[in-house]
PDB file of C-alpha atoms in Angstrom:
ATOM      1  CA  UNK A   1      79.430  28.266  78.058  1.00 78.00           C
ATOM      2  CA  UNK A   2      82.850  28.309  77.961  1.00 85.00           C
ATOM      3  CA  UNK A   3      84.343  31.275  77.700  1.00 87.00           C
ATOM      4  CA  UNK A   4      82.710  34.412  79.216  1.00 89.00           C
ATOM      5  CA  UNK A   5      81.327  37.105  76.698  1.00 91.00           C
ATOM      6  CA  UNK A   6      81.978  39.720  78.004  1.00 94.00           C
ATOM      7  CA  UNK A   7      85.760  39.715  78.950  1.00 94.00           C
ATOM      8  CA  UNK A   8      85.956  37.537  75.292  1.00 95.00           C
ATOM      9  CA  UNK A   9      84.728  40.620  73.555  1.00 96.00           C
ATOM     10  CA  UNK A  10      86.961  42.931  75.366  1.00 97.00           C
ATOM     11  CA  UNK A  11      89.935  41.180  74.573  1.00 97.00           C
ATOM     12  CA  UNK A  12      88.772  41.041  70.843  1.00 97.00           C
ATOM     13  CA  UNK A  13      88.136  44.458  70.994  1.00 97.00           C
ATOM     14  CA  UNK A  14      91.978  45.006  72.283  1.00 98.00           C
ATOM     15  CA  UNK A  15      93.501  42.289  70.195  1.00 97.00           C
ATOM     16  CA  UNK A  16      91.477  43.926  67.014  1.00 97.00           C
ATOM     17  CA  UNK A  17      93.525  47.474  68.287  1.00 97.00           C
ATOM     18  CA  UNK A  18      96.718  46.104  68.791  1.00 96.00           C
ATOM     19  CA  UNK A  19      97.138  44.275  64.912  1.00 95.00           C
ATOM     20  CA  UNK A  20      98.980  43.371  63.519  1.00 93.00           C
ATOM     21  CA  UNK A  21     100.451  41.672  67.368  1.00 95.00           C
ATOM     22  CA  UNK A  22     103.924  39.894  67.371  1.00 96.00           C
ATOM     23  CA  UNK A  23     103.453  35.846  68.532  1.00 97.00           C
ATOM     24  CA  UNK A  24     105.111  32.873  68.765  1.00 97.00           C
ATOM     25  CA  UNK A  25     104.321  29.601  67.753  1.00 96.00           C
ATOM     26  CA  UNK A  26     103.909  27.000  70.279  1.00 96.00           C
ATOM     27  CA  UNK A  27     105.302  23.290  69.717  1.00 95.00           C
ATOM     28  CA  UNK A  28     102.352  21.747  69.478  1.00 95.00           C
ATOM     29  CA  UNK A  29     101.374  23.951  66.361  1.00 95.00           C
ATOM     30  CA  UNK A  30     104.677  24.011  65.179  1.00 94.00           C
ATOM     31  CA  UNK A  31     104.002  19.987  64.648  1.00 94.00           C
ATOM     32  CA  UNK A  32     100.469  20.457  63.333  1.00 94.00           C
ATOM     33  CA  UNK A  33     102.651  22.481  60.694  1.00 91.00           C
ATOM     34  CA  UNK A  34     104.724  20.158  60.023  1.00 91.00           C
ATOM     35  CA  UNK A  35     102.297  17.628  59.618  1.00 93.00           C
ATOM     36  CA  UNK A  36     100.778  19.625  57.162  1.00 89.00           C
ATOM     37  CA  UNK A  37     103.825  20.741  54.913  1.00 84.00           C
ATOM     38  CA  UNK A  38     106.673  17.890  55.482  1.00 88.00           C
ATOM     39  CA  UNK A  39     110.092  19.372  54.768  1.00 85.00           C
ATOM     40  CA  UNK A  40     108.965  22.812  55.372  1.00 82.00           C
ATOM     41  CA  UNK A  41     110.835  24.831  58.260  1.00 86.00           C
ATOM     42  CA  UNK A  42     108.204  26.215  60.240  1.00 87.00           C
ATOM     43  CA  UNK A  43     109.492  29.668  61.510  1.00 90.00           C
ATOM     44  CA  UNK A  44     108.842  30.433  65.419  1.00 93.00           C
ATOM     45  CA  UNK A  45     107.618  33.951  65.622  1.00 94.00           C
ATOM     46  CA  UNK A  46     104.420  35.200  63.731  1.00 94.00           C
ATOM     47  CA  UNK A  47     102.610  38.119  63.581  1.00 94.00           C
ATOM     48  CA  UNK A  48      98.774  37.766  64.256  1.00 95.00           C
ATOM     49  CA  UNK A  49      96.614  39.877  61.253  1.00 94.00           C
ATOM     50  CA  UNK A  50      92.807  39.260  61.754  1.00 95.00           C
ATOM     51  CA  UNK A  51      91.332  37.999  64.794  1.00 97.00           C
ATOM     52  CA  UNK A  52      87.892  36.801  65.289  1.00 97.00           C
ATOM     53  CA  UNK A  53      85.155  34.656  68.080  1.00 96.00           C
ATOM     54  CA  UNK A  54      84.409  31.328  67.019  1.00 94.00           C
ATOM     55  CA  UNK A  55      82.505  31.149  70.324  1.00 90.00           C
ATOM     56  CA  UNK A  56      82.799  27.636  72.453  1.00 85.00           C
ATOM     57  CA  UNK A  57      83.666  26.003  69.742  1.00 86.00           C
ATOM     58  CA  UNK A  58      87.251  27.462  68.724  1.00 89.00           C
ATOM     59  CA  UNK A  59      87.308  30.573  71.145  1.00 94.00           C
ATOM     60  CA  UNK A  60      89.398  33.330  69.743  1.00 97.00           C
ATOM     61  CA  UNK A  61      90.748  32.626  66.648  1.00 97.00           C
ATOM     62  CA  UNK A  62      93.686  34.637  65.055  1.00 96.00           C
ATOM     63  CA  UNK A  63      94.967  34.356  61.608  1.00 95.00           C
ATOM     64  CA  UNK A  64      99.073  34.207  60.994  1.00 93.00           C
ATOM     65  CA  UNK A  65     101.478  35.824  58.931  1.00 91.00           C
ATOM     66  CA  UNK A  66     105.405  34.370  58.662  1.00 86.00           C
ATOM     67  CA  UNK A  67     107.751  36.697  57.395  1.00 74.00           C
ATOM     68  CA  UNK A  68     109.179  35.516  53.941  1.00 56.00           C
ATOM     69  CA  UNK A  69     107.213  32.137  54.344  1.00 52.00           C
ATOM     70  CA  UNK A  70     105.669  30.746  51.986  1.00 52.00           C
ATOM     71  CA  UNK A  71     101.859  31.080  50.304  1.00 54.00           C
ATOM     72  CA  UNK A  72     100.155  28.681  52.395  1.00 51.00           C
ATOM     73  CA  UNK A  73     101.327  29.487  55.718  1.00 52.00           C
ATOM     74  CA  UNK A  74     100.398  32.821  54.974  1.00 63.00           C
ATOM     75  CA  UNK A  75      96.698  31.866  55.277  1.00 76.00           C
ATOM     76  CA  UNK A  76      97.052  30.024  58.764  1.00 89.00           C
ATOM     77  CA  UNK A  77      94.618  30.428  60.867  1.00 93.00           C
ATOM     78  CA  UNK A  78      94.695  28.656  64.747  1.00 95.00           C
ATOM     79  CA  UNK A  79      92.922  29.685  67.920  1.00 95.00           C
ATOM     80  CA  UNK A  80      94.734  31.819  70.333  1.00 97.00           C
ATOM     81  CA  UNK A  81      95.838  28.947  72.975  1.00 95.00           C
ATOM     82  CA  UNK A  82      98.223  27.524  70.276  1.00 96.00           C
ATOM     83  CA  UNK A  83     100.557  30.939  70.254  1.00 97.00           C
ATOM     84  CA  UNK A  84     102.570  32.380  72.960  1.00 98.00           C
ATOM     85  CA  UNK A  85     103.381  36.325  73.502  1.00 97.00           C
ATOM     86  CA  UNK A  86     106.064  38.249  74.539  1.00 96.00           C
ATOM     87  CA  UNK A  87     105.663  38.907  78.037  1.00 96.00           C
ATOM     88  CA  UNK A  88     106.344  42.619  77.834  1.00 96.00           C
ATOM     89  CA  UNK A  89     103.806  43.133  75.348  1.00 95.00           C
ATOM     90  CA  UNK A  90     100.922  45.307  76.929  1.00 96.00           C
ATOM     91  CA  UNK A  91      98.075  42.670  76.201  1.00 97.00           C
ATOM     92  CA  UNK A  92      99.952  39.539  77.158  1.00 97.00           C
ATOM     93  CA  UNK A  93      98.698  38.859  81.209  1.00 97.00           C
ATOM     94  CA  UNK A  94      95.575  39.329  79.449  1.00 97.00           C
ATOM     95  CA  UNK A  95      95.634  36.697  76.307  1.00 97.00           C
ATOM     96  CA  UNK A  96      97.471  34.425  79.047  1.00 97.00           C
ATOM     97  CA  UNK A  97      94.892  34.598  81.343  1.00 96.00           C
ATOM     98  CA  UNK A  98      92.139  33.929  78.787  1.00 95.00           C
ATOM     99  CA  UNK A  99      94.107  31.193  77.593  1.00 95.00           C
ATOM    100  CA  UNK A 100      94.408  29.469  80.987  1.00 96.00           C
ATOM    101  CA  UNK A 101      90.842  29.873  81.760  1.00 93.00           C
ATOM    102  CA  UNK A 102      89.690  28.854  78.244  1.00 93.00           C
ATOM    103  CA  UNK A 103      91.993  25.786  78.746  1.00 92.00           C
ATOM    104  CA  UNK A 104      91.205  24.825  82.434  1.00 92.00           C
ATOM    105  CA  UNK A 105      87.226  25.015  81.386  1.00 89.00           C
ATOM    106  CA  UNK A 106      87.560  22.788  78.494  1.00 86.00           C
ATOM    107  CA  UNK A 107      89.538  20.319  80.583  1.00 87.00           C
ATOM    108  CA  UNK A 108      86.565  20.326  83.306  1.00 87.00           C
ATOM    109  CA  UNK A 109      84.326  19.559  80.480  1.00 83.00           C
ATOM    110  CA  UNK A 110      86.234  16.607  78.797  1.00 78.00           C
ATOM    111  CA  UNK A 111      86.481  14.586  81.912  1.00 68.00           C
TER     112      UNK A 111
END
């Protein structure tokens, strides 16, 4: 198991409280974006509506809005290691520190 249920459905629980939650996009996904819609600016900041477990498979996922972007980025949907927070936000030492555990773990079980 990769993530631990119980802290994973507390911070879904939070996370479900706290929508819509400002983010920002994190290179790597702004390239999968890219990829997916050449000549398309990808904006940088996001706001996370809908949240949901995908369990070990995709962890928490969280589906994006862009301000004034277009149709299909509207309907984005990436796990929760691909964004970045502000660091003042309340919930932010606690979405980093299931990302670095959720990252670390899958790591160890890659090789």
């Amino acid at each position: 198991m990769i993530d631990n249920p119980v802290l994973t459905a507390d911070l879904l629980a939070r996370l479900e409280a706290a929508l819509p939650l400002p983010a920002f996009v994190t290179p790597y996904l702004a390239g999968a974006l890219r990829n997916q819609t050449p000549g398309t600016p990808v904006p940088m900041q996001c706001q996370v509506v809908w949240v949901s477990n995908a369990g070990d498979e995709g962890g928490i996922m969280c589906r994006l809005s862009f301000d004034g972007g277009d149709e299909a980025k509207s309907h984005v949907v990436t796990s929760i290691t691909h964004l970045a927070f502000d660091p003042r936000h309340a919930l932010t030492r606690h979405i980093v520190a299931y990302q670095k555990r959720r990252v670390k773990k899958l790591r160890r079980q890659n090789g």
